[in-house]
mmCIF file of C-alpha atoms and ligand atoms in Angstrom:
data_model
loop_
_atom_site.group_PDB
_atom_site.id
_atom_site.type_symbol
_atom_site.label_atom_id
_atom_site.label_comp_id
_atom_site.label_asym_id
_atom_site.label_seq_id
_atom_site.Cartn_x
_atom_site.Cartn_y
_atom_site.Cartn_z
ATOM 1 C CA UNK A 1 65.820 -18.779 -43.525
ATOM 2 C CA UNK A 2 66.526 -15.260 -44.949
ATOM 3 C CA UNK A 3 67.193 -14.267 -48.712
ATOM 4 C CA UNK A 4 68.247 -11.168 -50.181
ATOM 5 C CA UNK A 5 66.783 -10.099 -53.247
ATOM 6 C CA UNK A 6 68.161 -7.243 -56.097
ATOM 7 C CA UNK A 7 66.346 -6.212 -58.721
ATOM 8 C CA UNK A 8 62.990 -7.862 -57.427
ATOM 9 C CA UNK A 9 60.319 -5.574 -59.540
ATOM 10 C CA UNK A 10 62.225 -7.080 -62.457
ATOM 11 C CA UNK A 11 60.596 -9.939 -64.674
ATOM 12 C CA UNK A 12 63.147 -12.777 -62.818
ATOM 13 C CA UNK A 13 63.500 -11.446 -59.628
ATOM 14 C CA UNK A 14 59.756 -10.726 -59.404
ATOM 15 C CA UNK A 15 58.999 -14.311 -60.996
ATOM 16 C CA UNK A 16 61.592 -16.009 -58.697
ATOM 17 C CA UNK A 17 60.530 -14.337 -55.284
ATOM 18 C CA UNK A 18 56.593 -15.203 -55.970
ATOM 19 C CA UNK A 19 58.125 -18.747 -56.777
ATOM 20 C CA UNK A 20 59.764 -18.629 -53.058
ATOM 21 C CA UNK A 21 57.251 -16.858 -51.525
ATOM 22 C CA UNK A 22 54.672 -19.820 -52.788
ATOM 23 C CA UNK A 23 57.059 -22.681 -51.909
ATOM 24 C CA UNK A 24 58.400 -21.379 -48.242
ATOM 25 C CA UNK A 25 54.912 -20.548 -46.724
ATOM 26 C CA UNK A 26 56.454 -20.706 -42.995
ATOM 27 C CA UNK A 27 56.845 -17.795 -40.439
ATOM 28 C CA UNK A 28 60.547 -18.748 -40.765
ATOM 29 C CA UNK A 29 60.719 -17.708 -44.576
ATOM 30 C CA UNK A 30 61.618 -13.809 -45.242
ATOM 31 C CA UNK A 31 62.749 -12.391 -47.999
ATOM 32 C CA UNK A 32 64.219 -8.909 -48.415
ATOM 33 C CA UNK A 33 64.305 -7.185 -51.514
ATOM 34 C CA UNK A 34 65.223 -4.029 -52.941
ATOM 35 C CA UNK A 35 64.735 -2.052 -56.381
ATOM 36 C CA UNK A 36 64.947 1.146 -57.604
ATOM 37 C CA UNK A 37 62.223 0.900 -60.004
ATOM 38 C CA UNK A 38 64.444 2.176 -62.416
ATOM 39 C CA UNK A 39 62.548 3.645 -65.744
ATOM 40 C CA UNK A 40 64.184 1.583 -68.458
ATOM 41 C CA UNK A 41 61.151 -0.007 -69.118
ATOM 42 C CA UNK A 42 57.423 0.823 -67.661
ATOM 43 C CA UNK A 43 57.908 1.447 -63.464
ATOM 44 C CA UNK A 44 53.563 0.885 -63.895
ATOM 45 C CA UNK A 45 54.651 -3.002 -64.438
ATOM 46 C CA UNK A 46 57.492 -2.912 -62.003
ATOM 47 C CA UNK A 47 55.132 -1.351 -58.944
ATOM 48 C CA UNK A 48 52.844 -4.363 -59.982
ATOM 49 C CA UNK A 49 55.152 -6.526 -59.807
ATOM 50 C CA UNK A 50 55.983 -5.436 -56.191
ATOM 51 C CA UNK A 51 52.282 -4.661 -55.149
ATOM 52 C CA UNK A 52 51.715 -8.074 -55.585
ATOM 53 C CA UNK A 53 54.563 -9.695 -53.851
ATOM 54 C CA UNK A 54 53.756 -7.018 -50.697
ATOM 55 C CA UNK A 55 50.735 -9.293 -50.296
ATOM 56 C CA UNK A 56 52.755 -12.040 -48.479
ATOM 57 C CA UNK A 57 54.016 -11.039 -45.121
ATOM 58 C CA UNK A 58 57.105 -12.683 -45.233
ATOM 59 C CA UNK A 59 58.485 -10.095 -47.905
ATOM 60 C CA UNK A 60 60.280 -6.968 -46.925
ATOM 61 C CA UNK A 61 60.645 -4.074 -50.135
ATOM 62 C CA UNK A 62 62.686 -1.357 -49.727
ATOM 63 C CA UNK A 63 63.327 1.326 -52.667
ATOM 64 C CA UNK A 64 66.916 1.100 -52.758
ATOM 65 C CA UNK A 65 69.609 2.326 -55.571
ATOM 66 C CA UNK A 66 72.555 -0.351 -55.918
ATOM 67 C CA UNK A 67 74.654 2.556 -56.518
ATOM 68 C CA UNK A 68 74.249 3.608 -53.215
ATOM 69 C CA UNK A 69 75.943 1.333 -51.164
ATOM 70 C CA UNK A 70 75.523 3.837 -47.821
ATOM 71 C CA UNK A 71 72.065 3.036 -47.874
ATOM 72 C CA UNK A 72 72.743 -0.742 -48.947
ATOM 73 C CA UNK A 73 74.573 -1.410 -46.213
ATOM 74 C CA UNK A 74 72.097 0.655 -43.866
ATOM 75 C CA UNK A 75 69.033 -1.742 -45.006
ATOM 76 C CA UNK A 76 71.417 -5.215 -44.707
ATOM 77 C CA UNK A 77 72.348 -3.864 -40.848
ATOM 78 C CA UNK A 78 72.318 -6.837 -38.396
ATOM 79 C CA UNK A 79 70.156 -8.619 -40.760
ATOM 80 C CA UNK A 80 70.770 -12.748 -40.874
ATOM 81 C CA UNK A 81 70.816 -13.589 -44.583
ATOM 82 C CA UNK A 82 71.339 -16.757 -46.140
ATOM 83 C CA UNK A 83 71.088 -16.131 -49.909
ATOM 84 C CA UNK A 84 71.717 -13.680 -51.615
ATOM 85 C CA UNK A 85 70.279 -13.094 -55.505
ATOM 86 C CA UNK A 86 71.472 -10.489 -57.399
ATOM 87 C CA UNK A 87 69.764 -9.688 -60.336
ATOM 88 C CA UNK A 88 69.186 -5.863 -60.368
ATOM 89 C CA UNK A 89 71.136 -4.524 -63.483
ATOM 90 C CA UNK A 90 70.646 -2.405 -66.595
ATOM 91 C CA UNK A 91 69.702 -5.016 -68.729
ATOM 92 C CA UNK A 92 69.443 -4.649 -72.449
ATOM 93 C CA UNK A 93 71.929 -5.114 -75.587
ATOM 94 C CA UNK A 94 70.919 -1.981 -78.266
ATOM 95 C CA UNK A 95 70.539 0.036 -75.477
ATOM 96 C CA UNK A 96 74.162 -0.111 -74.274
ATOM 97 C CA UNK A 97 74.632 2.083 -77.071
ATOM 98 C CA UNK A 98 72.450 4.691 -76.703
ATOM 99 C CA UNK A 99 73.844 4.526 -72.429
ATOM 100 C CA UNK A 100 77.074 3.060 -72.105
ATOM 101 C CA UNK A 101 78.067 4.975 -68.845
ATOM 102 C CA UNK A 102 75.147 3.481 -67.035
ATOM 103 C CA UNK A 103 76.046 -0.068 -67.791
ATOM 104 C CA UNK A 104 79.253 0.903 -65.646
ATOM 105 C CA UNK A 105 77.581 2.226 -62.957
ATOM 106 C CA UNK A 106 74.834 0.404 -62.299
ATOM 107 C CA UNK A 107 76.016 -3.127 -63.602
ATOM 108 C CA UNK A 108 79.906 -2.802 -62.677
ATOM 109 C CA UNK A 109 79.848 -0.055 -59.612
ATOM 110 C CA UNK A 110 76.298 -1.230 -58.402
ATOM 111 C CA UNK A 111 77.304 -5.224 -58.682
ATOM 112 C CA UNK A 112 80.673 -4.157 -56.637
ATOM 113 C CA UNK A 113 78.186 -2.266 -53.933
ATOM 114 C CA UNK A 114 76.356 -5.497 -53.299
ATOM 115 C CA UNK A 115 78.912 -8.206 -53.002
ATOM 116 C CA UNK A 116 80.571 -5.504 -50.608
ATOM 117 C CA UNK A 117 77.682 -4.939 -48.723
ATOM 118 C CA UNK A 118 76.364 -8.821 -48.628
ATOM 119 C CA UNK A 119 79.624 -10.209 -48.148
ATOM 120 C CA UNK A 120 80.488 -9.008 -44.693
ATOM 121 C CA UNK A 121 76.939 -11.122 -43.519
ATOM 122 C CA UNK A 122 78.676 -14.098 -44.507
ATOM 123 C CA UNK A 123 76.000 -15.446 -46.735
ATOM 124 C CA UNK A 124 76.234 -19.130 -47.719
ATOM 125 C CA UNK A 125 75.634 -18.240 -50.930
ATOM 126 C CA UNK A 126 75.296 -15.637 -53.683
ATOM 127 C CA UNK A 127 73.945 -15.801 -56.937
ATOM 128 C CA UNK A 128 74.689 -13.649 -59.306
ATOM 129 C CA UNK A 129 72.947 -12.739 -63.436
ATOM 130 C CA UNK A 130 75.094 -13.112 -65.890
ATOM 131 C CA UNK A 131 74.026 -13.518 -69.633
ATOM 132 C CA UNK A 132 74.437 -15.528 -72.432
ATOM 133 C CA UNK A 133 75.642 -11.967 -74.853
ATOM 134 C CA UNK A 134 78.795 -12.865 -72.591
ATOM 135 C CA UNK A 135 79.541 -15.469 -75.416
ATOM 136 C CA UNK A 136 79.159 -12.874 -78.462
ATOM 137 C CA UNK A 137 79.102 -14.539 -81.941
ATOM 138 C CA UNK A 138 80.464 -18.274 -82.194
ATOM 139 C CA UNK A 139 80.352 -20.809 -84.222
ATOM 140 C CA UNK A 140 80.843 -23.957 -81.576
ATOM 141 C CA UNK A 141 77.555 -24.704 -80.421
ATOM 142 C CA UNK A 142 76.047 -25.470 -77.919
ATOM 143 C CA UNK A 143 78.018 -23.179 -76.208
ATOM 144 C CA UNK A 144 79.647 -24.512 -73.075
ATOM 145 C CA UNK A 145 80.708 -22.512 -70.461
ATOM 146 C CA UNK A 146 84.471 -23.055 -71.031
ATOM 147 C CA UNK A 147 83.821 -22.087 -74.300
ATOM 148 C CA UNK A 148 85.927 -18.179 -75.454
ATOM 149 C CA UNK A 149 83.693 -15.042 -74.700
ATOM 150 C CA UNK A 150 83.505 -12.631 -76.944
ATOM 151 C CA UNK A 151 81.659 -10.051 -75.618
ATOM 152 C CA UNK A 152 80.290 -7.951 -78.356
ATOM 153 C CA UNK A 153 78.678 -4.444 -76.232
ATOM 154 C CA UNK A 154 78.731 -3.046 -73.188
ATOM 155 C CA UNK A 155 75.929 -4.931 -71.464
ATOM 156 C CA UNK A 156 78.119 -8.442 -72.310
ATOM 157 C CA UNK A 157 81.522 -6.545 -70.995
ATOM 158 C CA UNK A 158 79.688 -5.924 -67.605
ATOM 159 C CA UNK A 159 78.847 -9.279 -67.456
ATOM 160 C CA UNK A 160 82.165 -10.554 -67.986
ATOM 161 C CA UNK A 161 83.904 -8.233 -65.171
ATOM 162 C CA UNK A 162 81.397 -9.633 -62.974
ATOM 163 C CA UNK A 163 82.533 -12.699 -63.630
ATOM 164 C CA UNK A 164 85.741 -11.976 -62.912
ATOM 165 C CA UNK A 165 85.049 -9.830 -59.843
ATOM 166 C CA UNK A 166 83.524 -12.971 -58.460
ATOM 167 C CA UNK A 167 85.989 -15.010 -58.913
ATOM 168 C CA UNK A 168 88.397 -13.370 -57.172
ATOM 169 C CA UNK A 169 86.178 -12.816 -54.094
ATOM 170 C CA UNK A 170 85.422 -15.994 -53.902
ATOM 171 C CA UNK A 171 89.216 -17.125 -53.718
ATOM 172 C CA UNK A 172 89.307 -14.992 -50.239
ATOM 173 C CA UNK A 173 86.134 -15.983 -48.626
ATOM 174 C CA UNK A 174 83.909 -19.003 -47.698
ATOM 175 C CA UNK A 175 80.589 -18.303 -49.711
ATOM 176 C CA UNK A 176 79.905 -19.943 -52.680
ATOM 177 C CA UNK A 177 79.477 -17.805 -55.322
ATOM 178 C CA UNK A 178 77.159 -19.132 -58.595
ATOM 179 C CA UNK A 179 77.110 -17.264 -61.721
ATOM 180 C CA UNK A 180 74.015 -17.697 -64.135
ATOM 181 C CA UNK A 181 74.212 -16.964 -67.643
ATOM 182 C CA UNK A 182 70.778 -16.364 -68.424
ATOM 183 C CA UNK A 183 69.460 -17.455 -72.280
ATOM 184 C CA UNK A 184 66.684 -15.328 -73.518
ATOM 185 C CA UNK A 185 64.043 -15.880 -70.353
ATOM 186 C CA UNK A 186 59.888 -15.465 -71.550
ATOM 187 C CA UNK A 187 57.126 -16.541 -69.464
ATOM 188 C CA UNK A 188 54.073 -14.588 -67.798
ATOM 189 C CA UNK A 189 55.172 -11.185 -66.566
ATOM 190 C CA UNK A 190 58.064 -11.029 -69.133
ATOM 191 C CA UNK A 191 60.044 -8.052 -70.147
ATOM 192 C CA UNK A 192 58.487 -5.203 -72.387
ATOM 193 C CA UNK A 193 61.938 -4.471 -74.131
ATOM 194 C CA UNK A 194 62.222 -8.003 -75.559
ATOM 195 C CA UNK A 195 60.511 -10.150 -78.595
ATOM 196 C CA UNK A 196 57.522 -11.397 -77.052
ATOM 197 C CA UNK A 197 56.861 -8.902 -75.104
ATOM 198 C CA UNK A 198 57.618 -5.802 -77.350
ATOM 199 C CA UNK A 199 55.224 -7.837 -79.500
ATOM 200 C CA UNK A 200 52.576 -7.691 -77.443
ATOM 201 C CA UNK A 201 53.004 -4.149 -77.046
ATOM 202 C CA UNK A 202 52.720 -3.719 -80.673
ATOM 203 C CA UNK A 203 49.522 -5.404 -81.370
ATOM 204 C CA UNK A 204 47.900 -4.021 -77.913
ATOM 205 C CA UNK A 205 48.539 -0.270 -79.811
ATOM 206 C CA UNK A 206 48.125 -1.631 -83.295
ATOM 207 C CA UNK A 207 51.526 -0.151 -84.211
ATOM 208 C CA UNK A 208 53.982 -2.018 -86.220
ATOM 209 C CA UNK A 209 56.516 -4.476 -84.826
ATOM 210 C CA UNK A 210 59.728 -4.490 -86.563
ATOM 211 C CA UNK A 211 61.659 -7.678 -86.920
ATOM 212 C CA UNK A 212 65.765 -7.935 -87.473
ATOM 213 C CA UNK A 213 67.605 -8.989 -89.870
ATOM 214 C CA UNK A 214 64.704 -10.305 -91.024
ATOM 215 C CA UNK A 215 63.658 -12.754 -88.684
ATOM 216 C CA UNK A 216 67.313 -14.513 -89.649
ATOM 217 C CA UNK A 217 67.813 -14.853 -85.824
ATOM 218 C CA UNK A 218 67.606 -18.126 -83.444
ATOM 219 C CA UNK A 219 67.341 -17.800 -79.468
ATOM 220 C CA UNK A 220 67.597 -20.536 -76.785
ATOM 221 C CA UNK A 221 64.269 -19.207 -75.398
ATOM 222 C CA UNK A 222 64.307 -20.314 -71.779
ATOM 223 C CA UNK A 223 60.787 -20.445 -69.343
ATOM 224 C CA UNK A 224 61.006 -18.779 -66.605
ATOM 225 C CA UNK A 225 59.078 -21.418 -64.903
ATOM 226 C CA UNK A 226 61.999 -23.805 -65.579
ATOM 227 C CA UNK A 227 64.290 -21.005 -64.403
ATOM 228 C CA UNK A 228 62.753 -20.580 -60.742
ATOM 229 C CA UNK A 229 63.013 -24.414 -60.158
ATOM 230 C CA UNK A 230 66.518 -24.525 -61.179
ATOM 231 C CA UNK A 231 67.422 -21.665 -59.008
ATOM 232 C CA UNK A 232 64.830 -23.541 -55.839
ATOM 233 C CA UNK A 233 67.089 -27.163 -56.768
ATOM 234 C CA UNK A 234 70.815 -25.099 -57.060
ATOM 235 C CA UNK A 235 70.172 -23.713 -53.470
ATOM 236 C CA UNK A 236 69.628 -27.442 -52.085
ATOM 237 C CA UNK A 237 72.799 -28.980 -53.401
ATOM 238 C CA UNK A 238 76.076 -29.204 -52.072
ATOM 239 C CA UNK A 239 78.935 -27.325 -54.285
ATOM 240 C CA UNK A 240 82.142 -28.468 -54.931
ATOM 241 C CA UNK A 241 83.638 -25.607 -56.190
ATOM 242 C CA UNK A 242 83.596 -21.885 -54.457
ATOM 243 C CA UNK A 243 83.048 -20.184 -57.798
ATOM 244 C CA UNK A 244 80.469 -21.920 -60.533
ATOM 245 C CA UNK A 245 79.432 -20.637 -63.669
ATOM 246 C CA UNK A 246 76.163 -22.112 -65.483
ATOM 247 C CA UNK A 247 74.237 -21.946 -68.089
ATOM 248 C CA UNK A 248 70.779 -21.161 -67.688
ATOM 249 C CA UNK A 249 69.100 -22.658 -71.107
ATOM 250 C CA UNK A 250 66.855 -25.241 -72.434
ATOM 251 C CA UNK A 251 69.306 -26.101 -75.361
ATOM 252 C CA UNK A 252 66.719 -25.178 -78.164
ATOM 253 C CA UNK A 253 67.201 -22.960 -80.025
ATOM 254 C CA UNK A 254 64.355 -21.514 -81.700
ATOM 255 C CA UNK A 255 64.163 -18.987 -84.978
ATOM 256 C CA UNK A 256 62.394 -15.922 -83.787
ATOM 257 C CA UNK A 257 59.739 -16.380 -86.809
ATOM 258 C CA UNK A 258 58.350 -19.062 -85.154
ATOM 259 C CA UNK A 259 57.678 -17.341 -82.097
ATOM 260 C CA UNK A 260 56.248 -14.067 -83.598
ATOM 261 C CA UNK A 261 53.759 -16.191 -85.818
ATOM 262 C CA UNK A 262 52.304 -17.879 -83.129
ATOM 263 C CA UNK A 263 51.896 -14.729 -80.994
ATOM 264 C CA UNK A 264 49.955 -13.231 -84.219
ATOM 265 C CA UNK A 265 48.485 -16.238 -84.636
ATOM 266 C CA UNK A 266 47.089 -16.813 -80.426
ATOM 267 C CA UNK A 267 46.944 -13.306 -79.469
ATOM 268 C CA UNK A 268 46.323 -11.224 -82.319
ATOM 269 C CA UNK A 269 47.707 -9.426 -85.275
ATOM 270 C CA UNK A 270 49.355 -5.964 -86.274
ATOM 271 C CA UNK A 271 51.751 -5.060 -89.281
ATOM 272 C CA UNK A 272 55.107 -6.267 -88.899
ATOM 273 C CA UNK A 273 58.312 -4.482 -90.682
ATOM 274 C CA UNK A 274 61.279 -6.438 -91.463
ATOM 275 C CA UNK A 275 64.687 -4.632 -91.223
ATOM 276 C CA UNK A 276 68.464 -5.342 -91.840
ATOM 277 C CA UNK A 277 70.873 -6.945 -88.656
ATOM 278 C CA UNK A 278 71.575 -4.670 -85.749
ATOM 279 C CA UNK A 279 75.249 -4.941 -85.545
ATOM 280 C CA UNK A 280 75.547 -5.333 -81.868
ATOM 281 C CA UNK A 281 73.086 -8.310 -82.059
ATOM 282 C CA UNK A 282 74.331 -11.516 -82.010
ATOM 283 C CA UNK A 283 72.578 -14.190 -85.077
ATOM 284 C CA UNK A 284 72.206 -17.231 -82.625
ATOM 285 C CA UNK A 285 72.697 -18.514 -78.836
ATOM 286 C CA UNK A 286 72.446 -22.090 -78.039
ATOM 287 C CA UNK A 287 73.520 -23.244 -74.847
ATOM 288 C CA UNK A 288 74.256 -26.131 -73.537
ATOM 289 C CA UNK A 289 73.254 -27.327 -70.067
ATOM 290 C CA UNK A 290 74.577 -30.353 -69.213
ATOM 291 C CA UNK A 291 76.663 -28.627 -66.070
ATOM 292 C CA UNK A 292 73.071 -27.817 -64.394
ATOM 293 C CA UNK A 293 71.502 -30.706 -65.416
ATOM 294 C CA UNK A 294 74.434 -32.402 -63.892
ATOM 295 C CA UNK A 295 74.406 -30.763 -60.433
ATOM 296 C CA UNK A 296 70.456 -30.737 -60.102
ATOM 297 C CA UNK A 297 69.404 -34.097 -61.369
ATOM 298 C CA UNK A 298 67.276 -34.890 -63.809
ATOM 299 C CA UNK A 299 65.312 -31.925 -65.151
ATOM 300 C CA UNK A 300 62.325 -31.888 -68.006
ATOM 301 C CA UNK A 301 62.786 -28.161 -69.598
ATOM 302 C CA UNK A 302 59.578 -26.914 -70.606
ATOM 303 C CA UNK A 303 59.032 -27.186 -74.694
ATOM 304 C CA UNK A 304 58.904 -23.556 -76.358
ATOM 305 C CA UNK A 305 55.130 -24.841 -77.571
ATOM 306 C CA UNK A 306 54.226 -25.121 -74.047
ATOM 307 C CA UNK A 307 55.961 -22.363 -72.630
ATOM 308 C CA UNK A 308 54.659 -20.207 -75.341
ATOM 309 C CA UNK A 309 51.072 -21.588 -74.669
ATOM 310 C CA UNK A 310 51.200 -20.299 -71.153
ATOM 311 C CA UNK A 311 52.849 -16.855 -71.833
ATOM 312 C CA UNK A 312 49.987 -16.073 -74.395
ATOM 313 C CA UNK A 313 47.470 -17.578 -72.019
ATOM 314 C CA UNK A 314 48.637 -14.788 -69.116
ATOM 315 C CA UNK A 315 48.872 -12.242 -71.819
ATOM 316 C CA UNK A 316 45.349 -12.750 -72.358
ATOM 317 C CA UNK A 317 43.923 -13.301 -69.169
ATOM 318 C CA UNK A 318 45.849 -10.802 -66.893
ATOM 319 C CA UNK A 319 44.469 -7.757 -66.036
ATOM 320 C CA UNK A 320 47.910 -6.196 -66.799
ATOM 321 C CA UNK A 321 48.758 -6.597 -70.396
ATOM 322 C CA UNK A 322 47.101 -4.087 -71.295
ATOM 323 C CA UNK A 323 50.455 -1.860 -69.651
ATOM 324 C CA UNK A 324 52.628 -3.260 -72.573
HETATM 325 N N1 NAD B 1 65.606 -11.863 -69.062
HETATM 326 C C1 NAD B 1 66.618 -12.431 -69.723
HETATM 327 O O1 NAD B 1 66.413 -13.133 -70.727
HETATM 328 C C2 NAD B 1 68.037 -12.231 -69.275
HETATM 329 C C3 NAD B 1 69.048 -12.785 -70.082
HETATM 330 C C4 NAD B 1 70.378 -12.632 -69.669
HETATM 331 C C5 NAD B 1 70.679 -11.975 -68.491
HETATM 332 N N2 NAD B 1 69.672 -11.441 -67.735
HETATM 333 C C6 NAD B 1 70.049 -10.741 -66.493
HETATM 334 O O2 NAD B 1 69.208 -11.200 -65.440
HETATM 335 C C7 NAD B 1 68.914 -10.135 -64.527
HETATM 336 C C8 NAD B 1 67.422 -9.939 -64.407
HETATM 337 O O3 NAD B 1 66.906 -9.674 -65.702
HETATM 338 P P1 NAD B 1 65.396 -9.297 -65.958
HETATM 339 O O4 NAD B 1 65.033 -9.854 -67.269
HETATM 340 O O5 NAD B 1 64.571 -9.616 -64.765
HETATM 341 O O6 NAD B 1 65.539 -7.704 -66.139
HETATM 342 P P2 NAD B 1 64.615 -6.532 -65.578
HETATM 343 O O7 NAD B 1 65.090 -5.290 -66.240
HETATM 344 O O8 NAD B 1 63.198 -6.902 -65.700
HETATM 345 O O9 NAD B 1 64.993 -6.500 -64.040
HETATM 346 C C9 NAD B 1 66.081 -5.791 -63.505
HETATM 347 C C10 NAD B 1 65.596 -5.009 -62.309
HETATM 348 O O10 NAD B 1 66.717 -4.299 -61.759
HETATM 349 C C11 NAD B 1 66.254 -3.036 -61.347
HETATM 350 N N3 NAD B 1 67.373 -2.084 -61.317
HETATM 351 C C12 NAD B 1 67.999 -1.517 -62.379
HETATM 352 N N4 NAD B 1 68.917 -0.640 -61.948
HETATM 353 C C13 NAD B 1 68.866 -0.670 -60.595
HETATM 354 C C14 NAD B 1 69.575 0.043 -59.583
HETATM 355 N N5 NAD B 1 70.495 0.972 -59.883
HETATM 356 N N6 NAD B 1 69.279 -0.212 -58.290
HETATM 357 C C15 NAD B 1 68.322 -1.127 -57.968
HETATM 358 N N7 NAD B 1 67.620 -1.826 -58.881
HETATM 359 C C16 NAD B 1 67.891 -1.590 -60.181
HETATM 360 C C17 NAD B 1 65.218 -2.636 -62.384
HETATM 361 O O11 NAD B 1 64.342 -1.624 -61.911
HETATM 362 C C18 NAD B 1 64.541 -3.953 -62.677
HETATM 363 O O12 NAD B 1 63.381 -4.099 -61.896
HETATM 364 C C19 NAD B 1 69.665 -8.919 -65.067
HETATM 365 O O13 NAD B 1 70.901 -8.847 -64.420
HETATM 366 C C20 NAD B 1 69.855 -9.233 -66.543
HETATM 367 O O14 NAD B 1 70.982 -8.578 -67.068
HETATM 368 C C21 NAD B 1 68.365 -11.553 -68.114
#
């Protein structure tokens, strides 16, 4: 079996290929992936990533742009692939306003380059990253996935038209399409640019961490543990539908005070500044996840005391926090 990978030096796709790469030991595993180690965030921890990964024979990197879909196309050339996982995108909610034009290109342009190019291999699957900002601010939770987006920035619009894109290509062809709305992911490895790992950051450099809207915020903070099982389990079952959205979250959600304290508690401490609501935050996402829980069986979702009890662990052993 062959998979296709996007976005692979990225905290899921790099989480979610070692996952595979552990699971499938067999000659007749491969993955290919691509990235463009794009410098949003520290490449250092992207070429990591990657390094690491290159260690297993069975996985195939090449440095590829989805905004060029020439070259997209070249690498995919009489290649078998099964699966396909998309995750490369500019992620990132404040920053859609500082960028806006490259949320088009590489999230709406780039996502249109690689159903284009994966399509025509007749995949039996692709998964796609969605997110949760897709929802914007709501008062019905959990949130369901029929419930109304209202997507609030850039980054959430992009998400939505690649919804939509998806669901019109999968009226006209015979792969299954799954669409994952993503809820805050942490875990080992996790992003720079978000809460616990921006954290980090802060109290590696002894600089100080500022906190929104004073802390008045609540996340459905999902492990990515828990998230490369349910992506291992979704690939096993048999769909009904040609098009399926889910939600990717523990259904917890989880005031961000409680997470910083424990990080200054476990890890250790710097100054921390508390500042007035970013407007194109949203206060709270809670998701619910009875549709995956329903198509995968029964699944235990790792506790945020235990999930943050092995993030803080890595953060402290691994060689590479010290790059945050
Ligand atoms: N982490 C979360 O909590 C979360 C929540 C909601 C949605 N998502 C979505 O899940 C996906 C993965 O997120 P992540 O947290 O791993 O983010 P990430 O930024 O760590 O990974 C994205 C990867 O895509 C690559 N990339 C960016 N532009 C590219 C381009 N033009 N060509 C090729 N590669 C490119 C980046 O270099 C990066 O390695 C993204 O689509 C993101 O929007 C993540």
């Amino acid at each position: 079996m062959n998979i296709f990978i996007t976005g692979v030096a990225g905290f899921i796709g790099f989480n979610f290929a070692l996952n595979q790469l552990k699971i499938h030991n067999t000659k007749n595993f491969r993955i290919y992936a691509i990235d463009n180690f794009d410098n949003y965030y520290s490449t250092k921890i992207k070429k990591i990533r990657v390094n690491q990964l290159k260690s297993y024979k069975n996985f195939i990197f090449k440095n590829i742009d989805i905004k060029n879909k020439k070259k997209l196309i070249l690498f995919l050339k009489s290649k078998k692939i099964d699966k396909v996982y998309h995750f490369a995108a500019q992620a990132g909610v404040r920053y859609s306003a500082i960028n806006p034009k490259k949320y088009i290109d590489v999230n709406i342009k780039g996502f249109i380059n690689v159903m284009d190019a994966t399509i025509k291999l007749k995949p039996k699957i692709i998964f796609y990253a969605s997110s949760s900002s897709i929802y914007g601010d709501s008062k019905n939770f959990p949130l369901s996935e029929t419930n109304e987006l209202n997507p609030k920035n850039i980054y959430a619009f992009s998400k939505k038209l690649n919804e939509k894109y998806a669901d019109q290509l999968a009226k006209f062809s015979k792969t299954f399409f799954i669409g994952l709305r993503f809820f805050t992911v942490y875990g080992e490895f996790g992003r720079p640019d978000m809460y616990i790992g921006k954290l980090i950051g802060k109290i590696n450099k002894k600089k100080v961490f500022e906190i929104n809207n004073r802390g008045n915020h609540s996340r459905d903070f999902t492990y990515i543990g828990d998230v490369c099982k349910i992506l291992d389990k979704l690939s096993k079952i048999k769909l009904k539908s040609r098009h399926t959205i889910l939600n990717i979250c523990s259904n917890n959600p989880v005031n961000i005070l409680k997470i910083s304290d424990r990080i200054l508690k476990d890890y250790g401490h710097t100054k921390i500044k508390y500042i007035k609501l970013n407007s194109l935050d949203v206060l709270k996402t809670h998701g619910d996840n009875k549709k995956v829980k329903k198509l995968i069986g029964k699944f235990k979702f790792t506790n945020i005391n235990d999930g943050l009890n092995k993030t803080i662990h890595w953060f402290k052993e691994s060689k590479f926090a010290k790059y945050y």
